[in-house]
mmCIF file of C-alpha atoms in Angstrom:
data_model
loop_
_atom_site.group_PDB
_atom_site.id
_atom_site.type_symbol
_atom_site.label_atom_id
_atom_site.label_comp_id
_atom_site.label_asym_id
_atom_site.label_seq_id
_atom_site.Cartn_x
_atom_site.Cartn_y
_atom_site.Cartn_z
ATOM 1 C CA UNK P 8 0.000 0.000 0.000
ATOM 2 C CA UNK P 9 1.658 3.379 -1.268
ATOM 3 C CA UNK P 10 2.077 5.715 1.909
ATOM 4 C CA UNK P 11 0.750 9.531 1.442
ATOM 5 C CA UNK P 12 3.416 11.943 1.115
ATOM 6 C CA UNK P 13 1.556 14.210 3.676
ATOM 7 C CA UNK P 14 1.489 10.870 6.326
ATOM 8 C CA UNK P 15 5.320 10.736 5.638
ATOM 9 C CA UNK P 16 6.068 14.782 6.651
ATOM 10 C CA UNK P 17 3.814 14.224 9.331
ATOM 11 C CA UNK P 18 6.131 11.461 10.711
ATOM 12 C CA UNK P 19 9.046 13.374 9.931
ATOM 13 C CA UNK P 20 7.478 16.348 12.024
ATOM 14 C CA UNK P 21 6.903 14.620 14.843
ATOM 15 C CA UNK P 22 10.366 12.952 15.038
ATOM 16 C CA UNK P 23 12.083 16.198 14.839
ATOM 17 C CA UNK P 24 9.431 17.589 17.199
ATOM 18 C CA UNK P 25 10.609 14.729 19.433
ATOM 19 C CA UNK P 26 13.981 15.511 19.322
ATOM 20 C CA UNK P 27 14.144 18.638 19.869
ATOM 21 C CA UNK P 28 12.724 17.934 23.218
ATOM 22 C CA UNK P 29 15.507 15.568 24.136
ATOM 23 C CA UNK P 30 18.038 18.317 22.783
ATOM 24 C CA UNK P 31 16.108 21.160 24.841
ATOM 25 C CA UNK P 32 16.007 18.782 28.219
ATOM 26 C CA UNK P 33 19.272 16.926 27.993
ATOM 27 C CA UNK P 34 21.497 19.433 26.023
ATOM 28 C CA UNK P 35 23.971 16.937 25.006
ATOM 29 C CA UNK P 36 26.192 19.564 23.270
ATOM 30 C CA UNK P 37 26.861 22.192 26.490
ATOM 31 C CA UNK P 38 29.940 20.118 28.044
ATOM 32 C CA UNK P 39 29.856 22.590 31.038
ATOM 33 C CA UNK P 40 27.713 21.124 32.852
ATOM 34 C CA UNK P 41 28.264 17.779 32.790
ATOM 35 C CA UNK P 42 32.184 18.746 33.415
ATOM 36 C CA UNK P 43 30.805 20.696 36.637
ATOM 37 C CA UNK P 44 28.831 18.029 37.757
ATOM 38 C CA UNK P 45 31.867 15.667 37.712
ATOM 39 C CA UNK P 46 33.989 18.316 39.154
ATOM 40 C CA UNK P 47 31.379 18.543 42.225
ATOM 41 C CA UNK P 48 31.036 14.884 42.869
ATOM 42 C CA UNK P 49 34.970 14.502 42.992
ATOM 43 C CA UNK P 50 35.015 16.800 45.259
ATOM 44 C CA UNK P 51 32.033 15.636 47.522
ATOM 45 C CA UNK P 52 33.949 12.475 47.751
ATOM 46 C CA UNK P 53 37.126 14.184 48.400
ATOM 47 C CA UNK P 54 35.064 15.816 51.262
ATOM 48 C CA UNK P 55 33.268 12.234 52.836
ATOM 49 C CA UNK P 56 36.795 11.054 53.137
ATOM 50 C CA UNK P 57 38.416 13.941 54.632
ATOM 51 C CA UNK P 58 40.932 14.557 51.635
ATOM 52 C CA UNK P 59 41.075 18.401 52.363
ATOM 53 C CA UNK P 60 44.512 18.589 50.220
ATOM 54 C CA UNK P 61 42.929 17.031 47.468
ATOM 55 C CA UNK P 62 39.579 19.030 47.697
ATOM 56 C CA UNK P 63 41.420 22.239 47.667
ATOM 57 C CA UNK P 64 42.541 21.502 43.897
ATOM 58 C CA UNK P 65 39.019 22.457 42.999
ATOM 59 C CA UNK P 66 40.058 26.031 43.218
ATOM 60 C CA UNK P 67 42.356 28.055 41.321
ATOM 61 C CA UNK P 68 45.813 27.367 42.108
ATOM 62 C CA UNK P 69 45.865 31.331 43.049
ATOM 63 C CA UNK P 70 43.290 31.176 45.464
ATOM 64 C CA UNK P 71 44.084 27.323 47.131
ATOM 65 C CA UNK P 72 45.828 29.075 49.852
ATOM 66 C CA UNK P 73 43.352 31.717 51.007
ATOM 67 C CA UNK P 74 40.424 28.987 52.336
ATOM 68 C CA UNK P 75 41.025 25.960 55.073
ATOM 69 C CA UNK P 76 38.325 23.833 53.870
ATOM 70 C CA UNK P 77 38.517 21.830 57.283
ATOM 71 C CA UNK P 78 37.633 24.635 59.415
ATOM 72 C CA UNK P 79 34.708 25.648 57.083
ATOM 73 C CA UNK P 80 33.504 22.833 57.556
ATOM 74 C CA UNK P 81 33.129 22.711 60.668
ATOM 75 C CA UNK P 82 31.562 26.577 60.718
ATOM 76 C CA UNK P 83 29.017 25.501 58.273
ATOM 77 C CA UNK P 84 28.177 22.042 60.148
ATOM 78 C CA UNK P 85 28.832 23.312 63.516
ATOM 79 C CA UNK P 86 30.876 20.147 64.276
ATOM 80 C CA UNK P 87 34.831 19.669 63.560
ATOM 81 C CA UNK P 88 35.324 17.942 60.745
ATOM 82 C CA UNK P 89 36.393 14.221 62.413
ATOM 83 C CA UNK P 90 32.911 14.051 64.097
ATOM 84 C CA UNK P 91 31.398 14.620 60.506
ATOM 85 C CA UNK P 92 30.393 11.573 58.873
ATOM 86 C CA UNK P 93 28.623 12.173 55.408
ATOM 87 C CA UNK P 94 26.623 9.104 54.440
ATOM 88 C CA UNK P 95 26.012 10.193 51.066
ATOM 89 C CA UNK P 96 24.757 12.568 48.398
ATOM 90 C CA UNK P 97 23.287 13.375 45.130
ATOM 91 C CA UNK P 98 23.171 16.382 42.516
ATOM 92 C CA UNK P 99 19.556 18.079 42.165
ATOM 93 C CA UNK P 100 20.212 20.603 39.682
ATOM 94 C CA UNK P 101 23.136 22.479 37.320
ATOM 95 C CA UNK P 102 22.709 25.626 35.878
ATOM 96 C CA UNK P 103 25.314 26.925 33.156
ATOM 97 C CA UNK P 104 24.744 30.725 32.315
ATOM 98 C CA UNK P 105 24.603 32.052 28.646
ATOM 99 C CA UNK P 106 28.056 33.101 27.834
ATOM 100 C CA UNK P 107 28.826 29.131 29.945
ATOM 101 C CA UNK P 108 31.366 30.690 32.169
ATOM 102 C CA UNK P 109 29.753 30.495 35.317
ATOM 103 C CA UNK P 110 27.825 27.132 36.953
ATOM 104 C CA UNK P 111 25.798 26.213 40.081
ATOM 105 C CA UNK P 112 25.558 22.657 40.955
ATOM 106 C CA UNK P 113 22.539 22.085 44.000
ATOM 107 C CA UNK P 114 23.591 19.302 45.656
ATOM 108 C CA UNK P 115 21.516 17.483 49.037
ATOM 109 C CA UNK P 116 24.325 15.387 51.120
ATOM 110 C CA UNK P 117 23.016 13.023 54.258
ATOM 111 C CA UNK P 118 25.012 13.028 57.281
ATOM 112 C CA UNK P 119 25.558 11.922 60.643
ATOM 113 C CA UNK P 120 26.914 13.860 63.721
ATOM 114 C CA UNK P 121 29.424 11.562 65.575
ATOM 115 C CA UNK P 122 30.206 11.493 69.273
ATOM 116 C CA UNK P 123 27.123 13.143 70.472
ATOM 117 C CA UNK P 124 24.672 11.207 72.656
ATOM 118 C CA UNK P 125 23.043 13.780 74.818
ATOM 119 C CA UNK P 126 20.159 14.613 73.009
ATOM 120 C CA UNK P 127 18.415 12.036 70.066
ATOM 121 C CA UNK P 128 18.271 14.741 67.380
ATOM 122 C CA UNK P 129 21.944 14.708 67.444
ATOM 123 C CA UNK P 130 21.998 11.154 66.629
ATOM 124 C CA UNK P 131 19.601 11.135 64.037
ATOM 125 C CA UNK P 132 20.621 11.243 60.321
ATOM 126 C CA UNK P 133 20.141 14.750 58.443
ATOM 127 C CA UNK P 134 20.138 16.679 55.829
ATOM 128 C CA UNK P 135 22.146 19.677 53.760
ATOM 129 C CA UNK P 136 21.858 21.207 50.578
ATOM 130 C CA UNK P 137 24.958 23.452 49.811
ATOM 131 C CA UNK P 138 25.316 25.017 46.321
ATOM 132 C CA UNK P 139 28.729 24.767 44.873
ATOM 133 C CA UNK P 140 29.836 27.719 42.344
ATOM 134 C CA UNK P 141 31.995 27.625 39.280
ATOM 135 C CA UNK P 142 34.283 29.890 37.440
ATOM 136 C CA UNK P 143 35.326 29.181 33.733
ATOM 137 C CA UNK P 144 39.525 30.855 34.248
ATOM 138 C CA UNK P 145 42.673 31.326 32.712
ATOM 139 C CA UNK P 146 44.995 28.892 34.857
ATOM 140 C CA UNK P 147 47.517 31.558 35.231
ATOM 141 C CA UNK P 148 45.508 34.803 36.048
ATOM 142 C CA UNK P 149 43.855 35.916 38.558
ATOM 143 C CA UNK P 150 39.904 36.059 38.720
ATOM 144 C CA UNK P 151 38.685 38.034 35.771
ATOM 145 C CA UNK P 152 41.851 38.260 33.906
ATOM 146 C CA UNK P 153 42.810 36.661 30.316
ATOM 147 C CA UNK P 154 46.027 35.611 28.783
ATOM 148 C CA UNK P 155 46.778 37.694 25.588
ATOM 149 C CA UNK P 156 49.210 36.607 23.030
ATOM 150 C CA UNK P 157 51.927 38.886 25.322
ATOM 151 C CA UNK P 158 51.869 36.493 27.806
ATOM 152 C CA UNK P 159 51.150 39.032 30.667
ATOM 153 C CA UNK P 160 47.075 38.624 32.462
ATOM 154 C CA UNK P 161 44.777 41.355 31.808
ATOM 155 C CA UNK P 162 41.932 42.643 33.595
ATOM 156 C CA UNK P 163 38.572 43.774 32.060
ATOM 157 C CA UNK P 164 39.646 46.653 30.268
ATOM 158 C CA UNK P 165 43.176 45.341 29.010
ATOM 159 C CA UNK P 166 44.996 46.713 31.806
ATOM 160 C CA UNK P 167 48.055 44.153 33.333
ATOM 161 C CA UNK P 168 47.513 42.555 36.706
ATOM 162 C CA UNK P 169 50.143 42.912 38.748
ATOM 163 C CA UNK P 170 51.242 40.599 41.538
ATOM 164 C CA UNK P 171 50.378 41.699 45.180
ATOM 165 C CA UNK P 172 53.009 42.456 48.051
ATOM 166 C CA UNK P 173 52.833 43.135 51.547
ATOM 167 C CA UNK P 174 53.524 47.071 51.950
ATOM 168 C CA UNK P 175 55.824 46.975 54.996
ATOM 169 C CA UNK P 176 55.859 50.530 54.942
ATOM 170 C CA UNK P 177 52.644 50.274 56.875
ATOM 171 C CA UNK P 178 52.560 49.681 60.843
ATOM 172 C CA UNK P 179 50.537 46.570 61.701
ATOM 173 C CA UNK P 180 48.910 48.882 64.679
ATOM 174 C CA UNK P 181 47.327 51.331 61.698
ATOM 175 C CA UNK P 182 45.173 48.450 60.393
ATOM 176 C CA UNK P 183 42.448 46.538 61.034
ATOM 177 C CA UNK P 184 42.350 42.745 62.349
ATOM 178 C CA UNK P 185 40.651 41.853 58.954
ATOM 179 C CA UNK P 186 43.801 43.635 56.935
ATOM 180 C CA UNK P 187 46.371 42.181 59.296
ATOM 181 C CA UNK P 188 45.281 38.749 58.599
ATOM 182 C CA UNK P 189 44.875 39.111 54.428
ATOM 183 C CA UNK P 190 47.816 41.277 55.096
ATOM 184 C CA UNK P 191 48.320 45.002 53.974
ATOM 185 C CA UNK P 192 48.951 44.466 49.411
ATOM 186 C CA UNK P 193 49.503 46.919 47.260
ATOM 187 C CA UNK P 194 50.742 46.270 43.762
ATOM 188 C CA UNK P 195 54.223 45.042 43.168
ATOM 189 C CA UNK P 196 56.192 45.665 39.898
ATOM 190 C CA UNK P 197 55.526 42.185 38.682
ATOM 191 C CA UNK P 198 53.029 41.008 36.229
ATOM 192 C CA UNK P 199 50.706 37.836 36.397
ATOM 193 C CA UNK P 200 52.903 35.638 33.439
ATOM 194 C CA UNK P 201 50.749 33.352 31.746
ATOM 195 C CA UNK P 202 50.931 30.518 28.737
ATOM 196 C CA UNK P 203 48.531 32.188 25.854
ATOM 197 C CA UNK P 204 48.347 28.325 25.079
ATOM 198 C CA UNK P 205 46.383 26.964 28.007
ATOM 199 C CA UNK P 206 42.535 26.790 27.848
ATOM 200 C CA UNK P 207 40.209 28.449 30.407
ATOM 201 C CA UNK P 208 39.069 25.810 32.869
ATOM 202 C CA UNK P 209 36.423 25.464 35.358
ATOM 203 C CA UNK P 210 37.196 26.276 38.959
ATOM 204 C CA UNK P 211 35.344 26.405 41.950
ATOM 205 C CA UNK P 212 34.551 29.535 43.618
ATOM 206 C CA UNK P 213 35.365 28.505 46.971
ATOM 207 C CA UNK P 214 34.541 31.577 48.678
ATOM 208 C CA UNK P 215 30.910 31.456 47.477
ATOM 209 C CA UNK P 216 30.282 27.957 47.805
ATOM 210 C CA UNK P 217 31.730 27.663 51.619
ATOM 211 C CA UNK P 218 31.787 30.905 52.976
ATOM 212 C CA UNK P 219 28.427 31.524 53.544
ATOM 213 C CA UNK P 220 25.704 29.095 55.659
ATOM 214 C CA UNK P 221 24.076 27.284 53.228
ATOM 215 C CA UNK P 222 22.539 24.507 54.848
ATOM 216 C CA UNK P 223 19.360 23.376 56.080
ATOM 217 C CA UNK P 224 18.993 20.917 58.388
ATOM 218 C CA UNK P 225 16.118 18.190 58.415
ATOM 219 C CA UNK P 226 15.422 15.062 60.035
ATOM 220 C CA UNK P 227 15.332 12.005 57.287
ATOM 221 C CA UNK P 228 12.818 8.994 57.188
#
C-alpha cells in the first residue's frame, strides 16, 4: 500500500518535534555542565573522606591558599570535621549561564553527627543542601583576567595585573584585624605571566560555595 506523502512529513514532524525535546532537556552539546557536575562529585567524595589537600585543587591554584576547607567545615556544620560523617549525596540541579562561564551545581548530602549522645536529634541522620559555584579561568591569572598573546594577564579593560606584596611601609597597629590577617597588598612591579596556550578551565569559587551558611537541616525517614 503506497504511503501519502503528507502521512510521511507528518512522521518526519513529529520525530524532529521529538527531538528537539531531548536536545532542549538533555542538552547533550553544552559540556559545562556535565564537566561541573563531575567536578562537584569529585570533590564531595574528596570531602566524605576527609581529603582536604585534594579538595582544595578544585580552586584556582591562586586562590588554594586563602580557604582551610577543614575549618569551614566545621563553621558551616557546627561540628569539627572528624565528628562529621557524610553518608552520602546526590546532585539536584546544574545551571550553566549564557556566555557558559559560570555554573551552580545544588547538591543534598546526608550526614551523621558523631560522638554526640546527649540529646536524640543529634543522633539522628540529616540533611544539607549546599550550592557549589563555578568559574570558567585562565589557569595563570587571577579572577577576571585573560592571557593575551603577550603572555602578561589582563583585567577587564586590558589593563596588566600585577602581583600583590605586603607594603611593609605600613605599621601593623594602623590596620584593622581583617587587613592584618589578608595582610596590607599593594601592587608590586611584577606582572601575572601566563601561557597564551592553556585553555580556560572550570574552577570552583570557593569563597561562594563555603563561605556563607548554606545549609538546612532536616530530620530524614
Amino acid at each position: 500500500m503506497e504511503v501519502r506523502k503528507s502521512t510521511i512529513v507528518t512522521v518526519v514532524v513529529l520525530v524532529l518535534l521529538a527531538g528537539g525535546g531531548y536536545l532542549a532537556l538533555n542538552n547533550p552539546f553544552s559540556t559545562g555542565a556535565g564537566v561541573v557536575e563531575k567536578l562537584a562529585l569529585s570533590f564531595l567524595e574528596d570531602l566524605q573522606f576527609k581529603d582536604f589537600r585534594e579538595s582544595a585543587l578544585y580552586s584556582h591554584p591562586l586562590d588554594q591558599d586563602r580557604l582551610d576547607i577543614g575549618k569551614t567545615l566545621e563553621r558551616l556544620f557546627h561540628v569539627k570535621p572528624e565528628f562529621l560523617d557524610i553518608l552520602d549525596y546526590r546532585i539536584m540541579r546544574t545551571e550553566v549561564d549564557r556566555d557558559g562561564r559560570r555554573a551552580k551545581v545544588l547538591v543534598k548530602t546526608r550526614y551523621k553527627v558523631l560522638n554526640r549522645k546527649k540529646r536524640k536529634q543529634d543522633r539522628e541522620t540529616k540533611e544539607a543542601d549546599m550550592i557549589l559555584y563555578w568559574l570558567k579561568r585562565h589557569p595563570d591569572c587571577p579572577q577576571g583576567g585573560t592571557c593575551p598573546a603577550e603572555g602578561r594577564c589582563v583585567n577587564e579593560v586590558g589593563e596588566v595585573i600585577y602581583k600583590p606584596v605586603k607594603d611593609t611601609k605600613v605599621s601593623d597597629s594602623k590596620t584593622s584585624r581583617v587587613e592584618r590577617e589578608r595582610g596590607w597588598l599593594v601592587a608590586s612591579d611584577e606582572p601575572y605571566a601566563c601561557d597564551p596556550a592553556k585553555e580556560d578551565e572550570w574552577f570552583m569559587n570557593l569563597d561562594s560555595s563555603l563561605k556563607g551558611e548554606e545549609y538546612r537541616d532536616a530530620k530524614t525517614e
